[in-house]
PDB file of C-alpha atoms in Angstrom:
ATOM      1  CA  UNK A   1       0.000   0.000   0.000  1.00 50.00           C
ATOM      2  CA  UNK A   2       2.687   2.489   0.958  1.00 46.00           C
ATOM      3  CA  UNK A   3       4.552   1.540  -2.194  1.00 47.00           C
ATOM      4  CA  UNK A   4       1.557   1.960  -4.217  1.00 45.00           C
ATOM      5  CA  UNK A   5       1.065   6.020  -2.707  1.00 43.00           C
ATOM      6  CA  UNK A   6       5.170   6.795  -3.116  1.00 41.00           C
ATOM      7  CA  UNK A   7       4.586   5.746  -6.640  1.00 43.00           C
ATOM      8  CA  UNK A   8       1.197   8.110  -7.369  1.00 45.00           C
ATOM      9  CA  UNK A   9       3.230  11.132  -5.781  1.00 43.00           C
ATOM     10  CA  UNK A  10       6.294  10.281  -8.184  1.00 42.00           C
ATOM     11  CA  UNK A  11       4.045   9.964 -10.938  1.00 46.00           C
ATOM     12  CA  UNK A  12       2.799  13.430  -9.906  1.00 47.00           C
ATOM     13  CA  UNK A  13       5.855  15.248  -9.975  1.00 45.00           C
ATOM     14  CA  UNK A  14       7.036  14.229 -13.570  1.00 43.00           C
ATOM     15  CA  UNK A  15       3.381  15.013 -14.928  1.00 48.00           C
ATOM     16  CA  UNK A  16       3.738  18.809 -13.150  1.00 43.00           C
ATOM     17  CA  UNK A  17       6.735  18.973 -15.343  1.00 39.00           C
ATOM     18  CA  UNK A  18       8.763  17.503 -16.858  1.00 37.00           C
ATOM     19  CA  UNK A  19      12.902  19.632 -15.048  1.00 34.00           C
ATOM     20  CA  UNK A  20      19.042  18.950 -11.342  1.00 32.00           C
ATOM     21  CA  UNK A  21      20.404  22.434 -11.130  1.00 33.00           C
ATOM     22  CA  UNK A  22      20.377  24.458  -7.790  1.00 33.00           C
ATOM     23  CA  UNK A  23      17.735  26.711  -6.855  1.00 36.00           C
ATOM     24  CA  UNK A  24      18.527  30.256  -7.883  1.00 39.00           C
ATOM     25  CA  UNK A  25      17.120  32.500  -5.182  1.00 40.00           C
ATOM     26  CA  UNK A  26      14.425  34.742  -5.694  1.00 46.00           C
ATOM     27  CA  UNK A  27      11.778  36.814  -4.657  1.00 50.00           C
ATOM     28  CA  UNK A  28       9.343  34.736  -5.148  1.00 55.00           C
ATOM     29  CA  UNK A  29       7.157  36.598  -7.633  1.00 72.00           C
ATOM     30  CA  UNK A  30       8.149  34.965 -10.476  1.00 89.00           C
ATOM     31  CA  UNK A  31       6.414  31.525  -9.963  1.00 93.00           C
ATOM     32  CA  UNK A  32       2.719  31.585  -8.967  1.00 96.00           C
ATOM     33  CA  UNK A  33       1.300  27.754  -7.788  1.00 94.00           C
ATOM     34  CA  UNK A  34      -2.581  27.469  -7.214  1.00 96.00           C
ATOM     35  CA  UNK A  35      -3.771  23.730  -6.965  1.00 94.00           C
ATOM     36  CA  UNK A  36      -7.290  23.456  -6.006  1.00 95.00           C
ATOM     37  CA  UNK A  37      -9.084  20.170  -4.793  1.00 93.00           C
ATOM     38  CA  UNK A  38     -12.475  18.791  -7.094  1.00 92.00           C
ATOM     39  CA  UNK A  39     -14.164  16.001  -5.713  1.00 88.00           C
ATOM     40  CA  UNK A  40     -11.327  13.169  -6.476  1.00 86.00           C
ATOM     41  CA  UNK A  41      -9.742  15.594  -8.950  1.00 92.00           C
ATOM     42  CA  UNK A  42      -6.522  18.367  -8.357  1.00 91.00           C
ATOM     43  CA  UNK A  43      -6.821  21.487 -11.109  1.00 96.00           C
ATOM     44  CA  UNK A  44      -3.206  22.795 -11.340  1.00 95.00           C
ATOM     45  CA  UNK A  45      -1.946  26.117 -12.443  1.00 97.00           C
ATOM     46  CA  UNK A  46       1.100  27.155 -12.198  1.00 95.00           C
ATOM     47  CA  UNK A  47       3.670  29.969 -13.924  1.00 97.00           C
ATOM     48  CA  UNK A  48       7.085  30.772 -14.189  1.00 95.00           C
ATOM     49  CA  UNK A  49       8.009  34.681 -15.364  1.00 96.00           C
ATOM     50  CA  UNK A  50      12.088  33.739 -16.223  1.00 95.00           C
ATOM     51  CA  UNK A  51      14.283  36.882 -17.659  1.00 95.00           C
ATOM     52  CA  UNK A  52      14.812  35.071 -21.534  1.00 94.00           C
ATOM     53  CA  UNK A  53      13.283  34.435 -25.038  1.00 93.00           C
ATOM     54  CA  UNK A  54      10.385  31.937 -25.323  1.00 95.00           C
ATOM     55  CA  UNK A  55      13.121  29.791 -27.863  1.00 94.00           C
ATOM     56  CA  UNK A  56      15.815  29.363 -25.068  1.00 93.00           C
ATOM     57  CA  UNK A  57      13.070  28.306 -22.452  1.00 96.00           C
ATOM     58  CA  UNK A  58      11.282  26.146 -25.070  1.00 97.00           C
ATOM     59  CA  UNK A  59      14.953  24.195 -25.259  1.00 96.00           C
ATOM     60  CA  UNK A  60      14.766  23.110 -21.552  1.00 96.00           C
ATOM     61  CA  UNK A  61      11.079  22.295 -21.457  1.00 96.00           C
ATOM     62  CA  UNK A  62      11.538  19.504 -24.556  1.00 96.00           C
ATOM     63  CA  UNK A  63      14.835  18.406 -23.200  1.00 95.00           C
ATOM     64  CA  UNK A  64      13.414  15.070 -22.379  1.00 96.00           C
ATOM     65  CA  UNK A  65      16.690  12.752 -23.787  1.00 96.00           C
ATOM     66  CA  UNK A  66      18.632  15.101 -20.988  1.00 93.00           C
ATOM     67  CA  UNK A  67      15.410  15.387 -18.377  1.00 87.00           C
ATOM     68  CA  UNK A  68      17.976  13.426 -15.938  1.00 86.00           C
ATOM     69  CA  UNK A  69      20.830  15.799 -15.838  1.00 86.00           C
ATOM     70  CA  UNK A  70      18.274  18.866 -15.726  1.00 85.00           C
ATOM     71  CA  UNK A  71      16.048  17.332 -12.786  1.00 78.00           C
ATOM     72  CA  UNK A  72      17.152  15.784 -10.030  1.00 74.00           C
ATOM     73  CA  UNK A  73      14.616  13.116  -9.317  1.00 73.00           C
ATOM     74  CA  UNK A  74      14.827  11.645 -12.885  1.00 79.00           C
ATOM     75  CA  UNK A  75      17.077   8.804 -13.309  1.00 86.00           C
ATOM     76  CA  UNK A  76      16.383   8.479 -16.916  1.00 93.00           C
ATOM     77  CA  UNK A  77      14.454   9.610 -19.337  1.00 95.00           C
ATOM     78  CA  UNK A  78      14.187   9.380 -23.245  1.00 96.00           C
ATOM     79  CA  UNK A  79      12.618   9.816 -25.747  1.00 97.00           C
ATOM     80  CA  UNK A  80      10.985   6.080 -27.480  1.00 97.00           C
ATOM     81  CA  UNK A  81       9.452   7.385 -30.721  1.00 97.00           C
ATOM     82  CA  UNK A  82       8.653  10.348 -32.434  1.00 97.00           C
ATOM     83  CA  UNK A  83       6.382  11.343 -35.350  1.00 97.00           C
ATOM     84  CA  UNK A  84       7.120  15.138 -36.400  1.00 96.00           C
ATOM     85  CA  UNK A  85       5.648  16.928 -33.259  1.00 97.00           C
ATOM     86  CA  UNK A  86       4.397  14.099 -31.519  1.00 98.00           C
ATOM     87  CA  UNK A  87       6.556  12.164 -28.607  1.00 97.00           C
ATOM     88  CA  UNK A  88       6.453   9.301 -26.145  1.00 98.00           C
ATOM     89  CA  UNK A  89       8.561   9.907 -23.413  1.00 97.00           C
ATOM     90  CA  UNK A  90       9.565   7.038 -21.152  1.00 93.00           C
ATOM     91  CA  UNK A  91      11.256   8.087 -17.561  1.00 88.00           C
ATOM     92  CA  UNK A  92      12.203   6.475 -14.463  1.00 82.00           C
ATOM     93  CA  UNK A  93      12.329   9.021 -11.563  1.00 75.00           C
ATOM     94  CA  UNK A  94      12.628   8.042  -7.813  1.00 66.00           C
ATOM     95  CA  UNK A  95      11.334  10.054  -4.662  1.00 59.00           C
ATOM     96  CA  UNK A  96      12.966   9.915  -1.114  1.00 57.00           C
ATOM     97  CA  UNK A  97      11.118   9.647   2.034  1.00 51.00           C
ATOM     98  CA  UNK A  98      13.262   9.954   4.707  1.00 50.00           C
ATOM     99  CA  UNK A  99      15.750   7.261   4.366  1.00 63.00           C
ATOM    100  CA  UNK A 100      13.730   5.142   1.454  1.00 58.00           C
ATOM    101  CA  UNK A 101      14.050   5.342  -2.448  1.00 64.00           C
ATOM    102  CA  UNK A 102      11.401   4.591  -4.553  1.00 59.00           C
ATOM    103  CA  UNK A 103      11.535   4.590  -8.104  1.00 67.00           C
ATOM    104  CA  UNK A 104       8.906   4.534 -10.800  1.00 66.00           C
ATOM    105  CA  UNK A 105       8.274   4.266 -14.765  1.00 72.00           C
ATOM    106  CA  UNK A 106       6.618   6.954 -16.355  1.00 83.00           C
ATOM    107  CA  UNK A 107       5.014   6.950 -19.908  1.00 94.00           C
ATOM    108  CA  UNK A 108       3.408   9.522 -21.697  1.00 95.00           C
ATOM    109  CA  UNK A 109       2.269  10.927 -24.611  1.00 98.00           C
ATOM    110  CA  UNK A 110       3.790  15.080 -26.034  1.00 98.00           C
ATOM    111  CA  UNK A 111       1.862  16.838 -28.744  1.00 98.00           C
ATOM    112  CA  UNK A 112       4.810  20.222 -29.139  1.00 98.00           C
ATOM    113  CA  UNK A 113       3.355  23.477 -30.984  1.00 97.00           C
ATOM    114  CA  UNK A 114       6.798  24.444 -31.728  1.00 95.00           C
ATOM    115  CA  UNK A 115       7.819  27.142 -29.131  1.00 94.00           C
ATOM    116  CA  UNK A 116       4.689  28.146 -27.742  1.00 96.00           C
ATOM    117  CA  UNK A 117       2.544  24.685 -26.038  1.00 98.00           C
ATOM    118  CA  UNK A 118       2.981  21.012 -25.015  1.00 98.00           C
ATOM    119  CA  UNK A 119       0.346  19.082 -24.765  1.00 98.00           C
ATOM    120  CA  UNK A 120       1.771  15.885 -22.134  1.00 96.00           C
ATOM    121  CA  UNK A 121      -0.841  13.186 -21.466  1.00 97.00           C
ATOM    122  CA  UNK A 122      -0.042  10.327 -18.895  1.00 93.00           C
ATOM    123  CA  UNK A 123      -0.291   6.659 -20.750  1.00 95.00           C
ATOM    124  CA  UNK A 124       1.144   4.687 -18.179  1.00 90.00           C
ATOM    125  CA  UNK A 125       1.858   5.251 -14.490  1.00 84.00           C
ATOM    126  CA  UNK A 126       0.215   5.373 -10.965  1.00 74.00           C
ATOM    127  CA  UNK A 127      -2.319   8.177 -11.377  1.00 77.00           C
ATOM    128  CA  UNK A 128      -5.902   7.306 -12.705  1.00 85.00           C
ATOM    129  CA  UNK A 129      -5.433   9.930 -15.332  1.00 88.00           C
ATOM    130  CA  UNK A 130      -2.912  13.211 -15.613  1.00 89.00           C
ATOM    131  CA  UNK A 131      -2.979  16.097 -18.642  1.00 95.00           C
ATOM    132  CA  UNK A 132      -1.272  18.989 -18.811  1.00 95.00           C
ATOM    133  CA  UNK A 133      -1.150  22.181 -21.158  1.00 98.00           C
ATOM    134  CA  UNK A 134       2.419  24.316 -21.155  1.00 97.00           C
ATOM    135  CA  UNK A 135       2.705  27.313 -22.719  1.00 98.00           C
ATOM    136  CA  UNK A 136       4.887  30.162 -23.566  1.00 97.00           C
ATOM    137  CA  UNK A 137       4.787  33.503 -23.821  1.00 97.00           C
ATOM    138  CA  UNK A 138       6.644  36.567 -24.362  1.00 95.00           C
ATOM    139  CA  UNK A 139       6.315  39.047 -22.081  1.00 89.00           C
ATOM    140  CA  UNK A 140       9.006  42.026 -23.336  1.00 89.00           C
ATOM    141  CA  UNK A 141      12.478  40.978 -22.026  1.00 92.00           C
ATOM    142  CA  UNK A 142      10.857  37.965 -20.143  1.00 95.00           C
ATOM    143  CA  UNK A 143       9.466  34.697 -21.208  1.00 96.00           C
ATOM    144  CA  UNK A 144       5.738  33.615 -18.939  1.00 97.00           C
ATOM    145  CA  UNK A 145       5.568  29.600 -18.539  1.00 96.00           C
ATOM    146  CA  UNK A 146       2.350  28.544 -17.549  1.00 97.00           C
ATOM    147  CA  UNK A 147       1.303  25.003 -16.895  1.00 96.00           C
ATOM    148  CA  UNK A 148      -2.560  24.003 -16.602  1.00 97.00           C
ATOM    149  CA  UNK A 149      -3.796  20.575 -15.505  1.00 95.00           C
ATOM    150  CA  UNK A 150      -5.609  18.177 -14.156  1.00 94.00           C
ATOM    151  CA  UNK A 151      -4.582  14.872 -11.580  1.00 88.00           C
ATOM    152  CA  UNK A 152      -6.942  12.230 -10.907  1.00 87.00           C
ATOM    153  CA  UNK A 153      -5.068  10.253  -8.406  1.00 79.00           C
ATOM    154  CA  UNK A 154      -5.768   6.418  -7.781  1.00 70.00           C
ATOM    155  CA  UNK A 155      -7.445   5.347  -4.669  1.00 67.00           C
ATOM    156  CA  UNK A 156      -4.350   4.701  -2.217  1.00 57.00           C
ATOM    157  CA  UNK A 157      -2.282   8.183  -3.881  1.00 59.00           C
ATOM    158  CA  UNK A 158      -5.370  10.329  -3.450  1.00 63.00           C
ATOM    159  CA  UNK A 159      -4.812   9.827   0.395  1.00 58.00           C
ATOM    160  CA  UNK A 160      -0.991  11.164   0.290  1.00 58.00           C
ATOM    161  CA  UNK A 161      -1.015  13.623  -2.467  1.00 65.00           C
ATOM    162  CA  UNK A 162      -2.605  16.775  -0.599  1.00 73.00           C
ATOM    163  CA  UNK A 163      -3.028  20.498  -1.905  1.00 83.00           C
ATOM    164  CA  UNK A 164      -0.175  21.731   0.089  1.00 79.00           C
ATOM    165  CA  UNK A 165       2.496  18.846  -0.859  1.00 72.00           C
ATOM    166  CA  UNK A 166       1.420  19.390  -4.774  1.00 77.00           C
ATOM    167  CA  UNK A 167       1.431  22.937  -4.581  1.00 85.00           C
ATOM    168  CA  UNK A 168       5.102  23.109  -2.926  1.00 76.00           C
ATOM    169  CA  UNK A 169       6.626  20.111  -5.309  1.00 76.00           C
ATOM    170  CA  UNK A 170       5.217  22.955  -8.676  1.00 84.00           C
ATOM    171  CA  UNK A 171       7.070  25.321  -6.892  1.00 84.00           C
ATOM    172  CA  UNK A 172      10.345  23.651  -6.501  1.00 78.00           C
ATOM    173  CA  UNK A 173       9.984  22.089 -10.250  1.00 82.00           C
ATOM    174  CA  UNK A 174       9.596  25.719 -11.301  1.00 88.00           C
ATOM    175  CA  UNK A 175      12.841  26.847  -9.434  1.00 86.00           C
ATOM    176  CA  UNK A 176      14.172  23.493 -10.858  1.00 86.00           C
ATOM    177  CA  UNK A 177      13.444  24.647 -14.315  1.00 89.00           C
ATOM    178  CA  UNK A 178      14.735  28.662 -13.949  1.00 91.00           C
ATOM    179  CA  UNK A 179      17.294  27.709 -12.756  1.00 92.00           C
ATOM    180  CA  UNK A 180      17.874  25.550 -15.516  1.00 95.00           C
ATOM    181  CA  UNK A 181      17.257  28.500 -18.181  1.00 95.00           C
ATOM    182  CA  UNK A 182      19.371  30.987 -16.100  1.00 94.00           C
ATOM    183  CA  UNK A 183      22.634  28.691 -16.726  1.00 94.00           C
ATOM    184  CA  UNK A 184      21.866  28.003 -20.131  1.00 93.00           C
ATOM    185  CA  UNK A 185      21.303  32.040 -20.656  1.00 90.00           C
ATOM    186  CA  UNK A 186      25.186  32.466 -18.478  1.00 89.00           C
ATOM    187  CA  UNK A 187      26.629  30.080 -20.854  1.00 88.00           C
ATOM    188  CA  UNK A 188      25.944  31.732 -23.807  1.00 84.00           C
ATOM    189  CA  UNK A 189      26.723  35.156 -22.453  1.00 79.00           C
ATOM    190  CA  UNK A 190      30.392  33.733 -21.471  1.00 71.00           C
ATOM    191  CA  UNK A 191      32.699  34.911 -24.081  1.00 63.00           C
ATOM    192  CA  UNK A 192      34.736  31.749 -25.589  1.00 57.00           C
ATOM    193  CA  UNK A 193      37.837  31.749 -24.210  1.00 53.00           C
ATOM    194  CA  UNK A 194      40.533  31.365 -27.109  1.00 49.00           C
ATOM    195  CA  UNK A 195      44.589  29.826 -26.938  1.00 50.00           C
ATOM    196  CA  UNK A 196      46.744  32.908 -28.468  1.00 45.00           C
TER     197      UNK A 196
END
């Protein structure tokens, strides 16, 4: 049974995102989390206002062949076919409670709109049912992520995964994922360093 719960709440945090850099500190009003409980359903909103172009945050958000060197609770992840703009992404993520690991398989299905919306719909895994919508958008010299969802939880998850634990797991995925952008945007500001 326990199992079965660590595996719904794993399953949750790769369908909030899919982002292991450290957190870059902020003020906090850059990422706004709402999550808001429907009978045996969790709505999810969530957005990210990150200081570069829609492109450069678009590369991080379909980095799913490097989704294990970007977020720290992904031990693999890959992509297993793709048809022009459509994916299936297969990862294996783990979560730590205390002193246990858990790991989990993750399938699902990524309709990209080329720089501006993913489309991610859960195929297999723990939840009953998980879809979410990312977009981008410019906002002058910023780029707005937004994320809307929906989680169904299965019977034994719906009794761990609360509003407060998913609304503080979007919020460190969205640090996760700035702080991914922010050292991609350093590394191309570096000047190359050339041998005389």
């Amino acid at each position: 049974m326990r199992k079965s719960i660590i595996h719904g709440l794993a399953a949750l945090m790769l369908a909030t995102a899919t982002l292991a850099a450290p957190a870059v500190p902020s003020n906090g009003e850059d990422i706004v989390v709402r999550v808001q409980k429907s009978g045996g359903a969790l709505g999810v909103y969530a957005e990210l206002t990150v200081p570069t172009t829609p492109e450069r945050a678009w590369e991080v958000l379909v980095d799913y062949d490097r989704m294990d060197e970007i977020l720290s609770s992904v031990d693999d992840s890959r992509i297993v076919k793709q048809e022009g703009n459509q994916l299936e992404v297969v990862q294996t993520s783990h979560l730590r409670f205390g002193p246990f690991k858990v790991s989990l398989h993750n399938r699902r299905r990524v309709e990209l709109v080329p720089q501006t919306e993913i489309r991610s719909h859960l195929i297999e895994g723990d939840l009953r049912a998980s879809d979410f919508t990312t977009r981008l958008m410019s906002a002058g010299a910023q780029t707005r992520v937004t994320w809307r969802g929906r989680i169904v939880p299965g019977p034994l998850a719906r009794l761990a995964v609360t509003v407060a634990g998913v609304e503080a797991e979007l919020h460190q995925l969205c640090q996760d994922l700035r702080a991914e952008i922010l050292r991609r945007e350093a590394r191309r500001m570096s000047p190359a360093c050339r041998l005389a």
